[in-house]
Amino acid sequence: MTALPPPAPPLALLAVTGLEQSFGGVMALAGVSFRVAEGLIYAVIGPNGAGKTTLFNALCGFYRPSAGSIRFADRELLGLPPHRIAACGIGRTFQNLQLFFNMSVVENVMVGCHLRARASLLAAALRLPGVRRQERHLRAWSMEALELCELADRAAQPAGALPYGLMKRVEIARALAAKPRLLLLDEPAAGLNDTETLALRELIARIRASGVTVLLVEHHMPLVMGVSDRLLVLDYGSVLAEGTPADIQADPRVVAAYLGGAVSYAV
Amino acid sequence: MRLAGFYAFAATVALLPALFPDNYFVVVVGASAGLNVILAVGLNLLMGYAGQISLGHAAFFGLGAYASAILTTRFGWPSLLALAAGLIAAGLLAWAFARPILRLRGHYLAMATLGFGVIVHVIMVQATGWTGGPDGLAGVPPLDLFGWEVSGDLQWYGVIMAAALLAVWLSLNLVDSPVGRALRAVHGSEFAAQMMGVDTARAKTQAFVVSALFAAFAGSLFAHQQAFVSPDSFDLTVSVELVTMVVLGGLASTFGAACGAIALTLLQQALVVFEDYEMLIHGALLMAVMIFLPQGLFVGLTQAARRLGSALVRSRPSVAA
């Protein structure tokens, strides 16, 4: 018997390699590489204009990066349209609210279940028994997602009638309703007060506990340092540093470029 | 409960001819309103729910009408088969045009659909060999429903209203289904809809095809009811009227579209007595509705009624206290 080869390192859920995205000569992403292991809360930080949202939009297929690779669960995502990427198991929220203001809260979340719904146009128009049964399931799934986000009592309200902090939660519930493996949160704490931010931190931990890997773009440093397992620091479209919150806070380059002085974010 | 409004509408439609027997206004104007209900409810799926404008919808209405007229008069097809052929033709045409056209947004989409409507109208006028040209096609045989030939105003009222109720029912079902929610999501935020896994190009195409099918269906009934078709019934003015109905009644509401269709049909009938001033009053009324009830007649008036109701309740001295 020959000796077994050493065990391979655990496969990353998301592996981004050499991602490049330029807008008319400006390199918004200049060869970004990183790996996110399954089950982590992974944060991407950096000054404004560092390329964080560009990275999200590239991951979701809204931009077509000029070079690089995005492997997710052993599939290449580069070049797929957004709805196909969503079907691979990636959900997201948006920095600027993108709620469906023409629908109720629960209907918003039911759109999130779209990938789990099967209904042909004809079956839906005739409201066949299968469609009726599925509607009940979709509503129940959506209520589950709303309960996780503590929004169940708001289900019937028009999405536009909620306070801002709750609207951001509806976006999270809507993304979770699709049962993604990876959830991208784009500045979920922006515009929230301290109480809401604390609740958000608990929510992100609950989401991870339910088995969803979280990729987080956020400026709120106490939240990021408190909740993340690992961080990626971007600056001018390049990776400045990568590591645990303790590594990052100790990294002199990060301190110089971004955090601005020796500040500790012990939480 | 979901269909409460539908049952109320059905009951009203059924009771009207019983309450006003032999009333020309109810059965003839009613039938005309019924056709408009089918057209407006279909267009509302595209405009109100999916948020895409079409300024050429009379083209599909005309396609259904001419398909029935040509196939029955020139080729002797049974009327139901001709109706089905009209539906298939309109559906295929809408499907073929949807992808290139629905890439456009806003004014550009409006221009493209406008052009589409104009082209189809020109074909109706110019292809005299098929369509009879500006003189139209006369002698369309009556609608034959499995041996029952629809004749007389009352029977036509019944058939058209049954079709209108079917259109309303289908629309209500669609809106409250994954297909309909995908459409509304496209309207709400195309960006987010894609990220929820909605194929937005496909959703828009579906809305365009379904609204074309509704219009072709109405067109086919119209051809048999009138026994005559001519290009005048399907020109740009008609397309604009259809848009007006949907906006007047209230976008993104099936009953809103139905109310808009009925209101505009009645308005046109009522204004005939003013002769030369008809268009003037017509336009002024539309402007007034848009200024004072921007959400449309249906939503605006239901909300006003609700406010009035709660005001009355408040003004009454409280007994319990």
XYZ file of C-alpha atoms in Angstrom:
588
model
C 0.000 0.000 0.000
C 1.293 3.393 -0.914
C 1.034 6.211 1.556
C -2.090 8.305 1.242
C -1.492 11.833 -0.047
C -1.840 14.543 2.601
C -5.483 15.637 3.012
C -6.429 18.558 0.770
C -7.217 21.833 2.520
C -10.972 22.370 2.966
C -12.419 23.735 -0.262
C -13.348 27.381 -0.185
C -17.020 28.108 -0.881
C -15.978 31.188 -2.803
C -12.602 31.607 -4.489
C -11.935 34.872 -6.314
C -8.726 35.035 -8.338
C -7.180 38.027 -10.099
C -10.450 39.874 -10.575
C -10.096 43.009 -12.719
C -12.755 45.581 -13.469
C -12.107 48.920 -15.107
C -14.386 51.836 -15.864
C -12.970 53.923 -18.703
C -9.351 53.534 -17.677
C -9.968 53.621 -13.923
C -9.113 50.251 -12.404
C -11.881 49.764 -9.843
C -10.622 46.248 -9.158
C -6.957 45.629 -9.969
C -6.487 41.899 -9.585
C -8.348 41.044 -6.387
C -7.915 37.522 -4.987
C -9.372 35.997 -1.826
C -11.037 32.835 -0.572
C -14.029 32.471 1.743
C -14.437 29.168 3.583
C -17.963 27.898 4.163
C -19.617 28.942 7.416
C -17.601 32.122 7.983
C -18.612 35.720 8.403
C -16.174 37.405 6.062
C -15.983 41.190 5.928
C -14.664 43.423 3.153
C -13.582 46.860 4.352
C -11.759 49.800 2.841
C -12.108 53.549 2.331
C -14.852 54.923 0.076
C -14.026 54.164 -3.535
C -11.820 51.211 -2.619
C -13.916 48.921 -4.822
C -16.108 47.128 -2.277
C -19.443 47.602 -3.980
C -17.790 47.061 -7.360
C -16.589 43.718 -6.030
C -20.157 42.823 -4.971
C -21.591 43.843 -8.314
C -18.965 41.815 -10.122
C -19.712 38.776 -7.942
C -23.421 39.117 -8.742
C -22.965 39.437 -12.494
C -24.016 43.087 -12.811
C -20.580 43.925 -14.118
C -18.517 41.885 -16.542
C -14.977 41.812 -15.119
C -12.301 41.974 -17.822
C -10.121 39.305 -16.212
C -10.042 36.856 -13.348
C -12.156 34.055 -12.038
C -14.991 33.682 -9.526
C -15.423 30.088 -8.430
C -18.421 29.422 -6.205
C -19.105 25.896 -4.917
C -16.885 24.581 -7.723
C -18.660 26.519 -10.464
C -17.288 29.382 -12.512
C -19.627 32.374 -12.174
C -17.794 34.797 -14.437
C -19.994 35.640 -17.412
C -23.265 34.346 -15.953
C -26.224 36.765 -15.806
C -27.419 37.815 -12.317
C -30.492 35.575 -12.215
C -28.341 32.514 -12.973
C -25.835 33.505 -10.287
C -28.724 33.851 -7.836
C -29.794 30.331 -8.817
C -26.305 29.063 -7.899
C -27.007 30.054 -4.294
C -25.918 33.669 -3.843
C -28.268 36.220 -2.295
C -27.651 39.869 -1.562
C -28.933 43.088 -0.097
C -28.251 46.527 -1.505
C -26.470 49.600 -0.255
C -29.259 51.768 -1.662
C -32.547 50.096 -0.801
C -33.919 48.073 -3.679
C -37.190 46.994 -2.118
C -40.266 46.398 -4.248
C -42.210 49.380 -2.928
C -45.234 48.354 -4.977
C -45.750 45.266 -2.812
C -46.391 44.284 0.785
C -43.603 43.082 3.072
C -44.537 39.412 2.742
C -44.891 39.714 -1.047
C -41.384 41.152 -1.211
C -40.108 38.111 0.631
C -42.205 35.818 -1.561
C -40.345 37.187 -4.594
C -37.254 36.061 -2.711
C -38.713 32.533 -2.881
C -38.899 32.857 -6.668
C -36.125 30.309 -7.201
C -38.005 27.762 -5.119
C -41.270 28.336 -6.995
C -42.411 26.357 -9.975
C -45.361 27.726 -11.865
C -45.974 27.968 -15.570
C -47.803 30.990 -16.907
C -50.844 28.899 -17.820
C -51.022 27.085 -14.482
C -50.739 30.407 -12.657
C -53.430 32.088 -14.795
C -55.842 29.191 -14.195
C -54.757 28.916 -10.544
C -54.535 25.136 -10.735
C -54.521 23.229 -7.409
C -50.724 22.811 -7.577
C -50.258 26.561 -7.790
C -52.625 27.102 -4.871
C -50.735 24.578 -2.744
C -47.412 26.134 -3.664
C -48.679 29.604 -2.738
C -49.319 28.312 0.788
C -45.780 26.910 0.987
C -44.224 30.113 -0.357
C -46.147 32.138 2.204
C -45.051 29.815 5.025
C -41.389 29.944 3.919
C -41.574 33.721 3.705
C -43.048 33.954 7.181
C -40.141 31.836 8.461
C -37.645 34.279 6.964
C -39.609 37.203 8.402
C -39.639 35.581 11.820
C -35.862 35.103 11.724
C -35.597 38.827 11.027
C -38.245 39.686 13.653
C -40.582 41.168 11.092
C -43.486 38.714 11.212
C -45.903 41.292 12.631
C -45.217 43.613 9.681
C -45.959 41.033 6.979
C -49.127 42.597 5.591
C -47.907 46.205 5.545
C -46.822 47.925 2.339
C -43.014 47.732 2.172
C -42.786 51.496 1.696
C -44.613 52.198 4.977
C -41.863 50.766 7.209
C -39.193 52.822 8.961
C -35.803 52.766 7.248
C -34.171 50.313 9.643
C -36.936 47.773 9.112
C -36.808 48.178 5.338
C -33.163 47.095 5.490
C -34.279 44.040 7.462
C -36.909 43.196 4.838
C -34.102 43.106 2.268
C -32.249 40.594 4.436
C -35.394 38.472 4.897
C -36.041 38.596 1.158
C -32.500 37.420 0.391
C -32.725 34.647 3.016
C -36.035 33.376 1.619
C -34.125 32.090 -1.412
C -32.107 29.835 0.942
C -28.734 31.052 -0.359
C -25.448 29.405 0.612
C -23.708 32.769 0.489
C -25.344 36.022 1.563
C -23.806 39.333 0.491
C -24.699 42.209 2.813
C -23.835 45.617 1.352
C -23.527 48.128 4.233
C -26.383 46.713 6.307
C -25.650 49.079 9.228
C -25.637 52.289 7.164
C -28.317 54.606 8.539
C -29.110 52.433 11.567
C -29.017 53.721 15.153
C -27.039 51.974 17.925
C -29.896 49.743 19.080
C -30.654 48.680 15.516
C -26.976 48.009 14.859
C -26.788 45.785 17.934
C -29.859 43.875 16.747
C -28.256 43.588 13.297
C -25.158 42.068 14.837
C -27.291 39.428 16.540
C -29.169 38.808 13.309
C -25.948 38.262 11.333
C -24.816 35.762 13.978
C -28.182 33.953 13.739
C -27.887 33.829 9.951
C -24.452 32.208 10.206
C -25.772 29.793 12.822
C -28.463 28.736 10.329
C -25.650 27.593 8.005
C -25.360 30.551 5.634
C -21.926 31.988 4.833
C -21.942 35.786 5.073
C -19.889 38.247 3.019
C -20.189 41.680 4.572
C -19.265 45.137 3.293
C -19.481 47.589 6.161
C -18.028 50.836 7.491
C -19.201 50.427 11.075
C -15.901 49.212 12.591
C -17.160 47.962 15.975
C -19.717 45.814 14.151
C -17.181 44.506 11.619
C -14.505 43.740 14.194
C -17.022 42.190 16.560
C -18.855 39.915 14.200
C -16.366 38.877 11.472
C -14.142 35.799 11.435
C -11.881 37.186 8.740
C -11.462 40.473 6.915
C -10.294 41.626 3.536
C -9.003 45.200 3.283
C -9.269 46.841 -0.128
C -7.566 50.064 -1.121
C -7.608 51.548 -4.631
C -8.982 48.293 -6.017
C -6.220 46.101 -4.583
C -5.987 43.844 -1.573
C -4.114 45.650 1.176
C -4.378 42.953 3.819
C -6.312 39.831 4.738
C -6.660 38.085 8.087
C -8.477 37.867 11.395
C -9.756 41.046 13.054
C -6.748 40.929 15.435
C -4.288 40.620 12.496
C -5.920 43.499 10.671
C -5.945 45.830 13.656
C -2.259 45.105 14.212
C -1.280 45.580 10.567
C 0.607 48.892 10.288
C -0.307 49.312 6.591
C -4.010 49.065 7.366
C -3.681 51.391 10.302
C -1.881 53.915 8.112
C -4.177 53.649 5.093
C -7.522 53.308 6.677
C -8.012 53.146 10.383
C -5.939 56.278 10.866
C -3.788 55.924 13.942
C -3.432 53.249 16.578
C -7.054 52.729 17.491
C -8.182 49.529 19.100
C -11.581 48.188 18.294
C -11.824 45.733 21.100
C -15.478 44.843 21.487
C -62.287 36.566 -0.030
C -59.552 36.985 -2.608
C -62.226 36.981 -5.313
C -64.832 39.092 -3.482
C -64.447 41.935 -5.971
C -64.743 39.496 -8.845
C -68.066 38.105 -7.579
C -69.418 41.611 -7.031
C -68.448 42.526 -10.594
C -70.009 39.325 -11.974
C -73.259 39.928 -10.071
C -73.507 43.511 -11.349
C -72.899 42.435 -14.922
C -75.529 39.695 -14.691
C -78.161 41.865 -12.960
C -77.964 44.909 -15.248
C -79.927 43.483 -18.212
C -82.484 41.990 -15.807
C -83.003 45.359 -14.082
C -83.197 47.273 -17.353
C -84.806 44.909 -19.883
C -84.687 45.913 -23.545
C -82.438 48.824 -22.726
C -80.225 49.701 -25.677
C -77.747 51.517 -23.493
C -77.139 48.571 -21.154
C -76.662 45.848 -23.733
C -74.965 47.707 -26.590
C -72.839 50.160 -24.655
C -72.313 47.420 -22.062
C -70.919 45.050 -24.682
C -68.606 47.761 -25.951
C -67.463 48.433 -22.380
C -66.900 44.689 -21.914
C -64.532 44.560 -24.890
C -62.660 47.532 -23.481
C -62.433 45.785 -20.117
C -60.648 42.827 -21.769
C -58.261 45.186 -23.570
C -57.533 47.355 -20.537
C -57.094 44.458 -18.099
C -54.615 42.857 -20.510
C -52.703 46.084 -21.102
C -52.640 46.714 -17.345
C -50.666 43.491 -16.842
C -47.965 44.998 -19.038
C -48.228 48.645 -17.996
C -49.508 48.606 -14.446
C -47.774 45.512 -13.164
C -44.647 45.009 -15.281
C -44.216 48.772 -15.719
C -43.662 48.676 -19.498
C -45.584 51.004 -21.793
C -47.174 50.026 -25.080
C -48.488 52.721 -27.404
C -49.265 50.214 -30.128
C -51.668 47.877 -28.442
C -54.447 48.450 -30.963
C -52.252 46.463 -33.370
C -52.905 43.225 -31.462
C -56.592 44.109 -31.137
C -56.657 44.548 -34.908
C -54.670 41.398 -35.539
C -57.257 39.314 -33.697
C -60.096 41.050 -35.514
C -58.573 40.703 -38.987
C -57.534 37.085 -38.363
C -61.136 36.189 -37.568
C -62.567 38.304 -40.386
C -60.176 37.086 -43.095
C -60.149 33.419 -42.127
C -63.937 33.167 -41.835
C -64.923 35.240 -44.886
C -62.179 34.312 -47.353
C -61.340 30.776 -46.267
C -64.549 29.674 -44.631
C -62.884 28.611 -41.375
C -65.130 27.921 -38.400
C -65.151 30.986 -36.141
C -63.615 29.316 -33.089
C -60.716 27.977 -35.165
C -60.172 31.451 -36.630
C -60.201 32.888 -33.100
C -57.553 30.386 -32.025
C -55.450 31.212 -35.099
C -55.703 34.910 -34.261
C -54.546 34.233 -30.715
C -51.592 32.174 -31.924
C -50.601 34.795 -34.495
C -50.777 37.640 -31.974
C -48.907 35.609 -29.374
C -46.112 34.704 -31.803
C -45.824 38.257 -33.099
C -45.669 39.635 -29.554
C -43.094 37.034 -28.580
C -40.909 37.807 -31.594
C -41.046 41.563 -30.963
C -40.806 41.421 -27.186
C -37.087 40.692 -26.827
C -35.742 43.485 -29.050
C -38.453 45.978 -28.033
C -38.435 45.389 -24.275
C -34.701 46.023 -24.052
C -35.707 49.639 -24.473
C -36.916 51.749 -21.588
C -39.126 54.775 -21.053
C -39.483 57.087 -24.035
C -37.597 54.718 -26.322
C -39.964 51.842 -25.563
C -42.913 54.186 -26.113
C -41.493 55.212 -29.513
C -40.822 51.619 -30.590
C -44.302 50.381 -29.674
C -45.794 53.456 -31.324
C -43.900 52.575 -34.507
C -45.086 48.997 -34.266
C -48.712 50.122 -34.024
C -48.325 52.457 -36.987
C -46.726 49.763 -39.160
C -49.513 47.261 -38.448
C -52.109 49.946 -39.198
C -50.421 50.797 -42.497
C -50.491 47.116 -43.454
C -54.231 46.972 -42.706
C -54.798 49.952 -45.008
C -52.392 48.961 -47.787
C -52.786 45.176 -48.078
C -56.100 45.639 -49.849
C -56.027 42.137 -51.335
C -56.298 40.637 -47.876
C -57.834 43.278 -45.680
C -60.068 45.184 -48.077
C -57.980 48.279 -47.418
C -59.569 51.443 -45.996
C -63.050 50.146 -46.894
C -62.600 47.207 -44.548
C -64.086 43.737 -44.686
C -67.821 43.241 -44.447
C -69.928 40.141 -43.980
C -68.047 38.530 -41.101
C -70.273 35.569 -40.116
C -71.674 35.321 -36.576
C -69.658 33.686 -33.846
C -70.457 29.976 -33.770
C -69.981 28.469 -30.303
C -70.324 24.724 -30.851
C -73.476 25.082 -32.896
C -74.914 28.109 -31.084
C -74.772 31.167 -33.299
C -74.508 34.295 -31.205
C -77.018 36.852 -32.448
C -78.813 39.862 -31.073
C -77.628 42.504 -28.663
C -78.512 40.633 -25.487
C -76.675 37.448 -26.501
C -73.634 39.461 -27.468
C -73.774 41.273 -24.158
C -73.720 37.863 -22.438
C -70.839 36.464 -24.468
C -68.663 39.557 -24.197
C -69.307 39.976 -20.489
C -68.483 36.300 -19.874
C -65.217 36.891 -21.756
C -64.548 40.059 -19.755
C -65.127 38.181 -16.486
C -62.747 35.480 -17.686
C -60.136 38.162 -18.428
C -60.551 39.690 -14.964
C -60.340 36.271 -13.296
C -57.187 35.301 -15.225
C -55.582 38.624 -14.400
C -56.402 38.357 -10.678
C -54.924 34.844 -10.621
C -51.773 35.857 -12.458
C -51.043 38.874 -10.303
C -51.230 36.801 -7.137
C -48.826 34.068 -8.327
C -45.064 33.682 -8.710
C -45.400 34.806 -12.332
C -47.249 37.976 -11.362
C -44.989 38.766 -8.443
C -41.988 38.458 -10.763
C -43.635 41.046 -13.041
C -44.286 43.420 -10.179
C -40.725 42.903 -8.952
C -39.419 43.965 -12.380
C -41.443 47.145 -11.989
C -40.307 47.711 -8.398
C -36.583 47.172 -8.936
C -35.227 45.339 -11.936
C -31.842 45.127 -10.216
C -33.232 43.372 -7.128
C -35.584 41.185 -9.172
C -32.623 39.721 -11.054
C -30.858 39.044 -7.786
C -33.916 37.093 -6.594
C -33.439 34.831 -9.598
C -36.079 36.485 -11.796
C -35.203 36.299 -15.472
C -36.394 39.844 -16.131
C -36.248 39.612 -19.934
C -38.453 36.521 -19.764
C -40.885 38.123 -17.303
C -41.341 41.165 -19.541
C -41.805 38.952 -22.594
C -44.494 36.978 -20.785
C -46.343 40.167 -19.847
C -46.159 41.441 -23.430
C -47.406 38.145 -24.884
C -50.262 37.803 -22.380
C -51.453 41.354 -22.977
C -51.293 40.740 -26.739
C -53.392 37.573 -26.316
C -56.046 39.476 -24.328
C -56.155 42.138 -27.063
C -56.390 39.607 -29.918
C -59.184 37.780 -28.074
C -61.145 41.029 -27.754
C -60.431 41.776 -31.420
C -61.840 38.465 -32.569
C -65.070 38.947 -30.598
C -65.295 42.514 -31.928
C -65.059 41.354 -35.554
C -67.914 38.883 -35.123
C -70.048 41.250 -33.077
C -69.751 44.076 -35.620
C -69.763 41.669 -38.622
C -67.357 44.220 -40.113
C -63.773 45.346 -39.596
C -61.921 48.401 -40.898
C -58.522 49.937 -40.083
C -60.179 52.905 -38.317
C -60.981 50.723 -35.319
C -57.314 49.923 -34.746
C -55.422 53.154 -35.305
C -53.187 55.175 -33.014
C -56.160 56.905 -31.367
C -57.382 53.523 -30.126
C -53.947 52.659 -28.711
C -53.900 55.966 -26.857
C -57.442 55.376 -25.578
C -56.385 52.015 -24.188
C -53.485 53.595 -22.317
C -55.874 56.265 -21.064
C -58.259 53.635 -19.703
C -55.512 51.919 -17.738
C -54.126 55.153 -16.322
C -57.594 56.620 -15.679
C -58.734 53.608 -13.691
C -55.497 53.288 -11.757
C -52.301 51.482 -12.678
C -51.483 48.118 -11.108
C -55.045 47.224 -10.209
C -57.131 44.780 -12.247
C -60.381 46.393 -11.140
C -58.825 49.797 -11.700
C -58.242 48.918 -15.356
C -61.769 47.499 -15.645
C -63.241 50.662 -14.090
C -61.159 52.835 -16.374
C -62.428 50.945 -19.409
C -66.056 51.245 -18.314
C -65.688 54.897 -17.323
C -64.114 55.918 -20.623
C -66.709 53.995 -22.654
C -69.559 55.663 -20.766
C -67.910 59.053 -20.971
C -67.614 58.854 -24.743
C -71.284 57.877 -24.991
C -72.405 60.602 -22.636
C -70.409 63.313 -24.383
C -71.962 62.604 -27.778
C -74.738 65.096 -26.912
C -72.174 67.917 -26.722
C -71.221 67.314 -30.369
C -68.444 69.758 -31.255
C -67.363 70.195 -27.652
C -67.009 66.452 -27.046
C -63.228 66.268 -27.348
C -62.803 69.453 -25.334
C -64.784 68.156 -22.354
C -63.229 64.713 -22.727
C -59.726 66.133 -22.451
C -60.606 68.471 -19.586
C -62.137 65.615 -17.567
C -59.062 63.430 -18.077
C -56.803 66.260 -16.955
C -58.959 66.852 -13.875
C -58.835 63.161 -12.907
C -55.059 63.040 -13.295
C -54.612 66.199 -11.210
C -57.064 65.390 -8.418
C -56.949 61.557 -8.415
C -53.398 60.764 -9.558
C -53.768 57.132 -8.486
C -56.711 56.749 -10.828
C -60.474 56.599 -10.430
C -60.692 53.227 -8.730
C -57.985 53.606 -6.083
C -58.660 57.313 -5.607
C -62.405 56.910 -5.095
C -62.087 53.843 -2.818
C -59.659 55.762 -0.623
C -61.914 58.823 -0.595
C -64.863 56.611 0.391
C -62.833 55.042 3.182
C -61.765 58.471 4.497
C -65.365 59.668 4.378
C -66.469 56.522 6.217
C -63.960 56.943 9.041
C -64.791 60.678 9.276
C -68.449 59.808 9.751
C -67.598 57.259 12.436
C -65.461 59.816 14.285
C -68.011 62.606 14.081
C -70.680 60.419 15.715
C -70.708 60.786 19.522
C -69.150 57.740 21.083
C -71.732 55.537 22.799
C -69.339 53.188 24.529
C -67.499 55.889 26.465
